[in-house]
mmCIF file of C-alpha atoms in Angstrom:
data_model
loop_
_atom_site.group_PDB
_atom_site.id
_atom_site.type_symbol
_atom_site.label_atom_id
_atom_site.label_comp_id
_atom_site.label_asym_id
_atom_site.label_seq_id
_atom_site.Cartn_x
_atom_site.Cartn_y
_atom_site.Cartn_z
ATOM 1 C CA MET A 1 3.306 15.201 -23.321
ATOM 2 C CA ILE A 2 3.673 18.457 -21.580
ATOM 3 C CA ARG A 3 6.923 18.748 -19.654
ATOM 4 C CA ILE A 4 7.042 20.578 -16.224
ATOM 5 C CA SER A 5 10.403 21.368 -14.775
ATOM 6 C CA THR A 6 11.047 20.562 -11.115
ATOM 7 C CA LYS A 7 14.280 22.183 -10.710
ATOM 8 C CA GLY A 8 14.061 24.641 -8.140
ATOM 9 C CA MET A 9 10.504 23.327 -6.963
ATOM 10 C CA THR A 10 10.185 23.445 -3.360
ATOM 11 C CA ARG A 11 8.310 19.842 -1.525
ATOM 12 C CA GLU A 12 5.358 21.925 -1.078
ATOM 13 C CA GLU A 13 5.009 23.028 -4.715
ATOM 14 C CA TRP A 14 5.785 19.372 -5.755
ATOM 15 C CA LEU A 15 3.048 17.977 -3.925
ATOM 16 C CA LYS A 16 0.421 20.349 -4.833
ATOM 17 C CA LEU A 17 1.477 19.351 -8.156
ATOM 18 C CA ARG A 18 0.947 15.924 -7.426
ATOM 19 C CA LYS A 19 -2.788 16.606 -6.712
ATOM 20 C CA THR A 20 -3.545 17.760 -10.082
ATOM 21 C CA GLY A 21 -3.694 14.287 -11.546
ATOM 22 C CA ILE A 22 -2.998 10.840 -11.198
ATOM 23 C CA GLY A 23 0.562 9.427 -10.830
ATOM 24 C CA GLY A 24 2.319 6.272 -11.518
ATOM 25 C CA SER A 25 2.078 5.102 -7.845
ATOM 26 C CA ASP A 26 -1.730 6.082 -7.785
ATOM 27 C CA ALA A 27 -2.212 3.761 -10.622
ATOM 28 C CA GLY A 28 -2.072 0.301 -8.926
ATOM 29 C CA ALA A 29 -4.201 1.375 -5.982
ATOM 30 C CA ILE A 30 -6.991 2.971 -8.306
ATOM 31 C CA CYS A 31 -7.149 -0.580 -10.105
ATOM 32 C CA GLY A 32 -7.076 -2.445 -6.711
ATOM 33 C CA LEU A 33 -3.519 -4.080 -7.190
ATOM 34 C CA ASN A 34 -1.922 -2.492 -4.499
ATOM 35 C CA PRO A 35 -1.719 -4.099 -1.263
ATOM 36 C CA TYR A 36 -0.953 -0.619 0.918
ATOM 37 C CA SER A 37 -3.322 1.677 -0.525
ATOM 38 C CA SER A 38 -6.997 1.621 -2.329
ATOM 39 C CA PRO A 39 -8.732 3.890 -4.649
ATOM 40 C CA MET A 40 -10.393 5.441 -1.362
ATOM 41 C CA LYS A 41 -7.097 6.548 -0.189
ATOM 42 C CA VAL A 42 -5.807 8.124 -3.475
ATOM 43 C CA TYR A 43 -9.204 9.828 -3.635
ATOM 44 C CA GLN A 44 -8.467 11.406 0.005
ATOM 45 C CA GLU A 45 -5.035 12.434 -1.148
ATOM 46 C CA LYS A 46 -6.266 14.291 -4.204
ATOM 47 C CA THR A 47 -9.171 16.039 -2.672
ATOM 48 C CA GLN A 48 -7.818 16.878 0.768
ATOM 49 C CA GLU A 49 -6.134 20.644 1.289
ATOM 50 C CA GLU A 50 -3.409 19.229 3.077
ATOM 51 C CA THR A 51 -0.388 18.588 1.301
ATOM 52 C CA GLU A 52 1.061 16.062 4.237
ATOM 53 C CA GLU A 53 3.089 12.997 2.637
ATOM 54 C CA GLU A 54 2.982 9.594 4.142
ATOM 55 C CA ASP A 55 6.403 8.570 4.904
ATOM 56 C CA ASN A 56 8.085 5.716 6.747
ATOM 57 C CA GLU A 57 11.655 4.101 7.328
ATOM 58 C CA SER A 58 10.719 1.462 4.071
ATOM 59 C CA MET A 59 9.896 4.609 2.074
ATOM 60 C CA ARG A 60 13.019 6.532 2.895
ATOM 61 C CA GLN A 61 15.401 3.546 2.260
ATOM 62 C CA GLY A 62 13.640 3.206 -1.130
ATOM 63 C CA ARG A 63 14.458 6.765 -1.803
ATOM 64 C CA ASP A 64 17.965 6.953 -0.492
ATOM 65 C CA LEU A 65 18.744 3.569 -2.413
ATOM 66 C CA GLU A 66 17.056 4.721 -5.904
ATOM 67 C CA GLU A 67 20.779 5.944 -7.159
ATOM 68 C CA TYR A 68 22.226 2.619 -6.214
ATOM 69 C CA VAL A 69 19.565 0.689 -8.074
ATOM 70 C CA ALA A 70 20.279 2.776 -11.182
ATOM 71 C CA ARG A 71 23.910 2.250 -10.661
ATOM 72 C CA ARG A 72 23.182 -1.612 -10.552
ATOM 73 C CA PHE A 73 21.041 -1.458 -13.593
ATOM 74 C CA MET A 74 23.768 0.293 -15.678
ATOM 75 C CA GLU A 75 26.223 -2.163 -14.479
ATOM 76 C CA GLU A 76 24.253 -5.277 -15.537
ATOM 77 C CA THR A 77 22.559 -4.104 -18.993
ATOM 78 C CA GLY A 78 25.562 -1.600 -19.884
ATOM 79 C CA LEU A 79 22.821 0.996 -20.591
ATOM 80 C CA LYS A 80 23.268 4.410 -19.574
ATOM 81 C CA VAL A 81 20.564 6.280 -17.510
ATOM 82 C CA ARG A 82 19.818 10.190 -16.300
ATOM 83 C CA ARG A 83 17.556 11.974 -14.447
ATOM 84 C CA SER A 84 14.911 14.133 -16.057
ATOM 85 C CA GLY A 85 14.244 17.047 -14.046
ATOM 86 C CA GLN A 86 10.593 17.230 -15.099
ATOM 87 C CA MET A 87 7.413 15.874 -14.478
ATOM 88 C CA TYR A 88 5.288 14.890 -17.341
ATOM 89 C CA ARG A 89 1.564 15.607 -17.993
ATOM 90 C CA SER A 90 -0.226 13.684 -20.904
ATOM 91 C CA GLU A 91 -1.427 16.219 -23.417
ATOM 92 C CA ALA A 92 -4.407 13.917 -24.509
ATOM 93 C CA TYR A 93 -5.151 12.604 -20.760
ATOM 94 C CA PRO A 94 -4.206 15.906 -18.497
ATOM 95 C CA PHE A 95 -5.393 14.003 -15.283
ATOM 96 C CA MET A 96 -2.454 11.711 -16.062
ATOM 97 C CA LEU A 97 0.893 12.768 -14.530
ATOM 98 C CA ALA A 98 4.368 10.815 -14.756
ATOM 99 C CA ASN A 99 7.259 11.588 -12.397
ATOM 100 C CA VAL A 100 9.668 8.860 -13.593
ATOM 101 C CA ASP A 101 12.998 7.677 -11.785
ATOM 102 C CA ARG A 102 15.529 7.479 -14.983
ATOM 103 C CA LEU A 103 15.237 7.987 -18.417
ATOM 104 C CA ILE A 104 17.330 5.674 -20.753
ATOM 105 C CA VAL A 105 20.134 7.780 -22.620
ATOM 106 C CA GLY A 106 20.163 6.821 -26.460
ATOM 107 C CA GLN A 107 16.412 4.695 -26.027
ATOM 108 C CA ASP A 108 12.907 5.491 -26.028
ATOM 109 C CA ALA A 109 12.578 4.285 -22.637
ATOM 110 C CA GLY A 110 12.533 4.619 -19.024
ATOM 111 C CA LEU A 111 13.382 3.058 -15.816
ATOM 112 C CA GLU A 112 11.660 2.397 -12.365
ATOM 113 C CA CYS A 113 13.769 1.743 -9.393
ATOM 114 C CA LYS A 114 12.580 -0.143 -6.439
ATOM 115 C CA THR A 115 14.087 -2.034 -3.267
ATOM 116 C CA ALA A 116 12.162 -4.842 -1.513
ATOM 117 C CA SER A 117 12.827 -6.863 1.549
ATOM 118 C CA ALA A 118 14.291 -10.593 1.652
ATOM 119 C CA PHE A 119 10.509 -11.343 2.983
ATOM 120 C CA SER A 120 9.055 -10.340 -0.160
ATOM 121 C CA ALA A 121 11.298 -11.892 -2.557
ATOM 122 C CA ASP A 122 8.963 -14.631 -3.539
ATOM 123 C CA LYS A 123 6.945 -11.638 -5.259
ATOM 124 C CA TRP A 124 9.520 -11.152 -8.026
ATOM 125 C CA LYS A 125 10.380 -15.181 -8.083
ATOM 126 C CA ASP A 126 10.510 -16.909 -11.494
ATOM 127 C CA GLY A 127 10.017 -13.745 -13.552
ATOM 128 C CA LYS A 128 7.145 -12.303 -11.710
ATOM 129 C CA ILE A 129 6.505 -8.572 -10.955
ATOM 130 C CA PRO A 130 4.057 -7.445 -8.148
ATOM 131 C CA PRO A 131 1.091 -6.111 -10.238
ATOM 132 C CA HIS A 132 1.115 -2.495 -9.018
ATOM 133 C CA TYR A 133 4.495 -1.943 -9.915
ATOM 134 C CA LEU A 134 3.748 -3.485 -13.590
ATOM 135 C CA VAL A 135 0.657 -0.831 -13.809
ATOM 136 C CA GLN A 136 2.958 1.757 -12.449
ATOM 137 C CA CYS A 137 5.601 1.178 -15.681
ATOM 138 C CA LEU A 138 2.482 1.110 -18.031
ATOM 139 C CA HIS A 139 0.869 4.330 -16.786
ATOM 140 C CA TYR A 140 4.448 5.971 -17.255
ATOM 141 C CA MET A 141 4.468 4.434 -21.034
ATOM 142 C CA ALA A 142 0.778 5.885 -21.376
ATOM 143 C CA VAL A 143 1.796 9.594 -20.227
ATOM 144 C CA THR A 144 5.248 9.811 -21.880
ATOM 145 C CA GLY A 145 4.715 7.595 -25.212
ATOM 146 C CA LYS A 146 7.812 5.534 -24.836
ATOM 147 C CA ARG A 147 7.203 1.987 -25.996
ATOM 148 C CA THR A 148 9.689 0.419 -23.451
ATOM 149 C CA TRP A 149 9.997 0.839 -19.810
ATOM 150 C CA TYR A 150 12.729 -1.261 -17.558
ATOM 151 C CA LEU A 151 11.953 -1.996 -13.666
ATOM 152 C CA ALA A 152 14.834 -2.583 -11.597
ATOM 153 C CA VAL A 153 14.464 -3.989 -8.178
ATOM 154 C CA VAL A 154 17.221 -4.735 -5.332
ATOM 155 C CA ILE A 155 16.284 -7.476 -2.879
ATOM 156 C CA LEU A 156 17.925 -6.000 0.354
ATOM 157 C CA GLY A 157 20.852 -8.997 1.069
ATOM 158 C CA ARG A 158 19.800 -11.419 -1.626
ATOM 159 C CA GLU A 159 19.786 -10.172 -5.429
ATOM 160 C CA PHE A 160 19.429 -7.650 -8.201
ATOM 161 C CA LYS A 161 16.877 -8.022 -10.843
ATOM 162 C CA TYR A 162 14.984 -6.185 -13.947
ATOM 163 C CA HIS A 163 12.658 -6.691 -16.601
ATOM 164 C CA LYS A 164 12.047 -5.212 -19.547
ATOM 165 C CA ILE A 165 8.300 -4.119 -20.132
ATOM 166 C CA THR A 166 7.056 -3.339 -23.546
ATOM 167 C CA TRP A 167 4.055 -1.529 -24.838
ATOM 168 C CA ASN A 168 0.737 -3.385 -24.756
ATOM 169 C CA GLU A 169 -2.008 -1.146 -26.887
ATOM 170 C CA GLU A 170 -5.155 -3.072 -25.030
ATOM 171 C CA VAL A 171 -3.554 -3.092 -21.391
ATOM 172 C CA ILE A 172 -2.717 0.571 -21.824
ATOM 173 C CA ARG A 173 -6.176 1.610 -23.397
ATOM 174 C CA LYS A 174 -7.782 -0.191 -20.392
ATOM 175 C CA LEU A 175 -6.021 1.375 -17.831
ATOM 176 C CA VAL A 176 -6.466 4.937 -18.961
ATOM 177 C CA ALA A 177 -10.243 4.216 -19.219
ATOM 178 C CA VAL A 178 -10.175 3.068 -15.359
ATOM 179 C CA GLU A 179 -8.206 6.237 -14.461
ATOM 180 C CA GLU A 180 -10.086 8.469 -16.410
ATOM 181 C CA ILE A 181 -13.688 6.990 -14.788
ATOM 182 C CA PHE A 182 -11.809 7.576 -11.373
ATOM 183 C CA TRP A 183 -10.633 11.047 -11.900
ATOM 184 C CA THR A 184 -14.023 12.186 -13.496
ATOM 185 C CA ARG A 185 -16.210 10.038 -11.301
ATOM 186 C CA ASN A 186 -14.914 10.238 -8.261
ATOM 187 C CA VAL A 187 -12.268 13.424 -7.712
ATOM 188 C CA LEU A 188 -13.936 15.739 -9.998
ATOM 189 C CA SER A 189 -17.582 14.926 -8.598
ATOM 190 C CA ARG A 190 -15.983 14.627 -5.120
ATOM 191 C CA ILE A 191 -17.792 11.049 -4.710
ATOM 192 C CA ILE A 192 -16.108 8.850 -2.425
ATOM 193 C CA PRO A 193 -14.977 5.508 -4.003
ATOM 194 C CA GLU A 194 -16.776 2.390 -2.856
ATOM 195 C CA PRO A 195 -14.756 0.572 -0.250
ATOM 196 C CA ASP A 196 -12.624 -2.318 -0.943
ATOM 197 C CA GLY A 197 -12.115 -4.156 2.545
ATOM 198 C CA SER A 198 -8.333 -2.795 3.047
ATOM 199 C CA LYS A 199 -7.113 -1.171 5.934
ATOM 200 C CA ALA A 200 -6.161 1.550 3.937
ATOM 201 C CA CYS A 201 -10.181 2.329 3.529
ATOM 202 C CA ASP A 202 -10.522 2.079 7.240
ATOM 203 C CA ASP A 203 -8.092 4.829 7.789
ATOM 204 C CA VAL A 204 -9.711 7.112 5.215
ATOM 205 C CA LEU A 205 -13.212 6.570 6.656
ATOM 206 C CA ALA A 206 -11.807 6.886 10.138
ATOM 207 C CA LYS A 207 -10.239 10.209 9.070
ATOM 208 C CA TYR A 208 -13.570 11.769 7.423
ATOM 209 C CA PHE A 209 -15.966 10.735 9.726
ATOM 210 C CA HIS A 210 -13.994 10.580 13.278
ATOM 211 C CA SER A 211 -17.070 11.470 15.442
ATOM 212 C CA ALA A 212 -20.294 10.597 15.811
ATOM 213 C CA ARG A 213 -23.443 12.990 16.426
ATOM 214 C CA LYS A 214 -25.037 12.032 19.718
ATOM 215 C CA GLY A 215 -27.904 10.371 19.545
ATOM 216 C CA SER A 216 -28.317 10.974 15.978
ATOM 217 C CA GLU A 217 -30.003 7.941 14.167
ATOM 218 C CA ILE A 218 -30.853 7.015 10.434
ATOM 219 C CA PRO A 219 -32.820 4.102 8.775
ATOM 220 C CA LEU A 220 -30.851 1.280 7.881
ATOM 221 C CA ILE A 221 -31.985 0.555 4.243
ATOM 222 C CA GLY A 222 -30.452 -1.947 1.640
ATOM 223 C CA PHE A 223 -28.131 -3.810 3.929
ATOM 224 C CA ASP A 224 -29.990 -6.740 5.236
ATOM 225 C CA GLU A 225 -28.395 -9.117 2.554
ATOM 226 C CA LYS A 226 -24.918 -7.759 3.003
ATOM 227 C CA LEU A 227 -25.371 -8.119 6.949
ATOM 228 C CA ASN A 228 -26.818 -11.593 6.315
ATOM 229 C CA ARG A 229 -23.693 -12.462 4.461
ATOM 230 C CA ARG A 230 -21.213 -10.676 7.315
ATOM 231 C CA GLU A 231 -23.026 -13.451 9.737
ATOM 232 C CA GLU A 232 -22.048 -16.197 7.326
ATOM 233 C CA LEU A 233 -18.341 -15.329 6.726
ATOM 234 C CA ILE A 234 -18.230 -14.631 10.776
ATOM 235 C CA ARG A 235 -19.153 -18.443 11.042
ATOM 236 C CA GLN A 236 -16.883 -19.692 8.421
ATOM 237 C CA ALA A 237 -14.220 -17.406 9.833
ATOM 238 C CA GLU A 238 -14.786 -19.106 13.101
ATOM 239 C CA GLU A 239 -14.743 -22.831 11.645
ATOM 240 C CA LEU A 240 -11.259 -21.784 10.029
ATOM 241 C CA GLU A 241 -9.937 -20.267 12.852
ATOM 242 C CA ARG A 242 -10.749 -23.370 14.890
ATOM 243 C CA GLU A 243 -9.459 -25.863 12.083
ATOM 244 C CA GLN A 244 -6.339 -23.439 12.491
ATOM 245 C CA LYS A 245 -5.931 -23.733 16.262
ATOM 246 C CA GLN A 246 -6.389 -27.714 16.073
ATOM 247 C CA ILE A 247 -3.483 -28.212 13.614
ATOM 248 C CA GLU A 248 -1.334 -25.848 16.052
ATOM 249 C CA GLN A 249 -2.527 -27.863 19.313
ATOM 250 C CA GLU A 250 -1.316 -31.179 17.421
ATOM 251 C CA ILE A 251 2.358 -29.705 16.395
ATOM 252 C CA LYS A 252 2.308 -28.253 20.162
ATOM 253 C CA LEU A 253 1.375 -32.088 21.312
ATOM 254 C CA TYR A 254 3.916 -33.496 18.968
ATOM 255 C CA LEU A 255 6.597 -31.357 20.105
ATOM 256 C CA LYS A 256 6.097 -31.849 24.046
ATOM 257 C CA ASP A 257 9.199 -30.158 26.135
ATOM 258 C CA ASN A 258 10.951 -29.718 22.675
ATOM 259 C CA GLU A 259 11.590 -26.427 21.381
ATOM 260 C CA THR A 260 11.653 -26.697 17.246
ATOM 261 C CA ALA A 261 10.862 -29.256 15.033
ATOM 262 C CA ALA A 262 11.854 -29.414 11.112
ATOM 263 C CA SER A 263 11.101 -30.770 7.866
ATOM 264 C CA ASP A 264 11.885 -30.137 4.508
ATOM 265 C CA ARG A 265 9.491 -27.374 3.837
ATOM 266 C CA TYR A 266 8.772 -26.018 7.604
ATOM 267 C CA ARG A 267 10.689 -25.224 10.499
ATOM 268 C CA VAL A 268 8.458 -24.738 13.901
ATOM 269 C CA ARG A 269 9.430 -23.195 16.896
ATOM 270 C CA TRP A 270 7.718 -23.403 20.605
ATOM 271 C CA GLN A 271 9.805 -21.145 22.670
ATOM 272 C CA ASN A 272 10.145 -19.570 26.109
ATOM 273 C CA ILE A 273 9.230 -15.833 26.192
ATOM 274 C CA ASP A 274 9.130 -13.969 29.178
ATOM 275 C CA SER A 275 7.008 -10.431 28.985
ATOM 276 C CA VAL A 276 6.324 -7.793 31.431
ATOM 277 C CA LYS A 277 3.013 -6.140 31.384
ATOM 278 C CA LEU A 278 1.769 -2.811 33.614
ATOM 279 C CA ASP A 279 -0.756 -3.956 36.227
ATOM 280 C CA THR A 280 -3.120 -0.885 35.395
ATOM 281 C CA LYS A 281 -5.940 -2.102 37.575
ATOM 282 C CA ARG A 282 -3.991 -2.406 40.603
ATOM 283 C CA MET A 283 -1.862 0.805 39.495
ATOM 284 C CA LYS A 284 -5.123 2.947 39.244
ATOM 285 C CA GLU A 285 -6.207 1.775 42.837
ATOM 286 C CA GLU A 286 -3.228 2.030 44.394
ATOM 287 C CA GLN A 287 -1.253 5.095 42.889
ATOM 288 C CA PRO A 288 -4.357 6.915 40.930
ATOM 289 C CA GLU A 289 -2.316 10.127 40.784
ATOM 290 C CA LEU A 290 0.466 8.398 38.901
ATOM 291 C CA TYR A 291 -2.277 6.579 36.578
ATOM 292 C CA GLN A 292 -4.085 9.703 35.790
ATOM 293 C CA LYS A 293 -0.511 11.456 34.752
ATOM 294 C CA PHE A 294 0.352 8.252 32.463
ATOM 295 C CA SER A 295 -2.942 7.784 30.990
ATOM 296 C CA LYS A 296 -3.841 8.507 27.523
ATOM 297 C CA ILE A 297 -7.474 8.870 26.168
ATOM 298 C CA SER A 298 -7.827 7.975 22.856
ATOM 299 C CA HIS A 299 -10.713 8.903 20.447
ATOM 300 C CA TYR A 300 -12.402 6.743 18.142
ATOM 301 C CA ARG A 301 -15.755 4.903 16.842
ATOM 302 C CA LYS A 302 -16.686 1.425 17.546
ATOM 303 C CA LEU A 303 -18.715 -0.062 14.901
ATOM 304 C CA GLN A 304 -21.360 -2.677 16.577
ATOM 305 C CA ILE A 305 -23.807 -4.965 14.729
ATOM 306 C CA HIS A 306 -26.521 -6.736 16.505
ATOM 307 C CA ALA A 307 -29.589 -8.766 14.945
ATOM 308 C CA ALA A 308 -32.898 -7.213 15.814
#
C-alpha cells in the first residue's frame, strides 16, 4: 500500500484527496447496503468539483466521541491503539483509499470506532453488525492488507460492544471487483449509476436536474412495463395503507377515552395534542404586505404520471 501523510494537511486538501478514490465509508453505499447513501450519491461526491462535505449533529458527535470509543476498546480488551496520521492507497487497486480510525499496536490489525443511538440498538443485537459497517472494515483490510479489523461501538446510554473481523478472501475479492466496476464504469466514464429508490438518489437527481426547459418534450420509450408495475404497486400500497388504518382504528375504538394501553410487547398512546398553525389564506387576504414580506418561494420539479 501507498502511505500518504495527512499531518499538516488542510481540510480542503484532505477532501480533495478523498475524491481520488473510494473510501471505507463509500464502500457500503456502492454495494447498496448503506441506508443513508447510494451509489449515485457516491458518484456525485467523486465527480463534482465542490469539496463541500455533508455534516450534521450525529456526524459531529461521532467524530467527537471517536477518542472515547477507542479508550473504551482499550479498557475492554487490554490492547493498545494509536492514530496513523496517514491515508492509505492500495498499490494494486489505486482507486481504493483508507482513512482508518486507529491501528492496533503490536498486531497486524486496525480499529473502526462507531457510536449509535439507543433507537438503533437492535441493529447490534445478538452479535449483529450493520452490513455497511462490516463492508467498511473489509475495505480497510483490502487496502492495508491487514488480516484483522476490530469494530467497536458505543450505544449511547446503553452499552459498549466490539467485534473482531477476520480476513475473508472470497468476500474481499468480490468487494474489490464491485468497487473497480463502479470506479471505471461510472466515475471515470462519467456515467451516473442506476437509481435504487433511496432518498439519497432523489437528492442527487434534484441537484443535477433541478430545472426543466420550458415546453421541451421527448418521446417516452421503454417505460410502459415499468409504469404498469408502478400502477400495480400504488394499488397494493393503498390496500396495505387501508389495512394499517383499520388496525389503528380498532385500537382507537378499544381505547375509547383512555390515553394509553400496554401489553408485554407493545405500548400504545392516543394522547391529546394542541398545535398552532398559521392561517396563511386569511393572512394573505387581510395582511398582504406582511404575507409578502415573510413568504419564501421554493423551486423544485414535480413528477406527474398519467395514463394516456
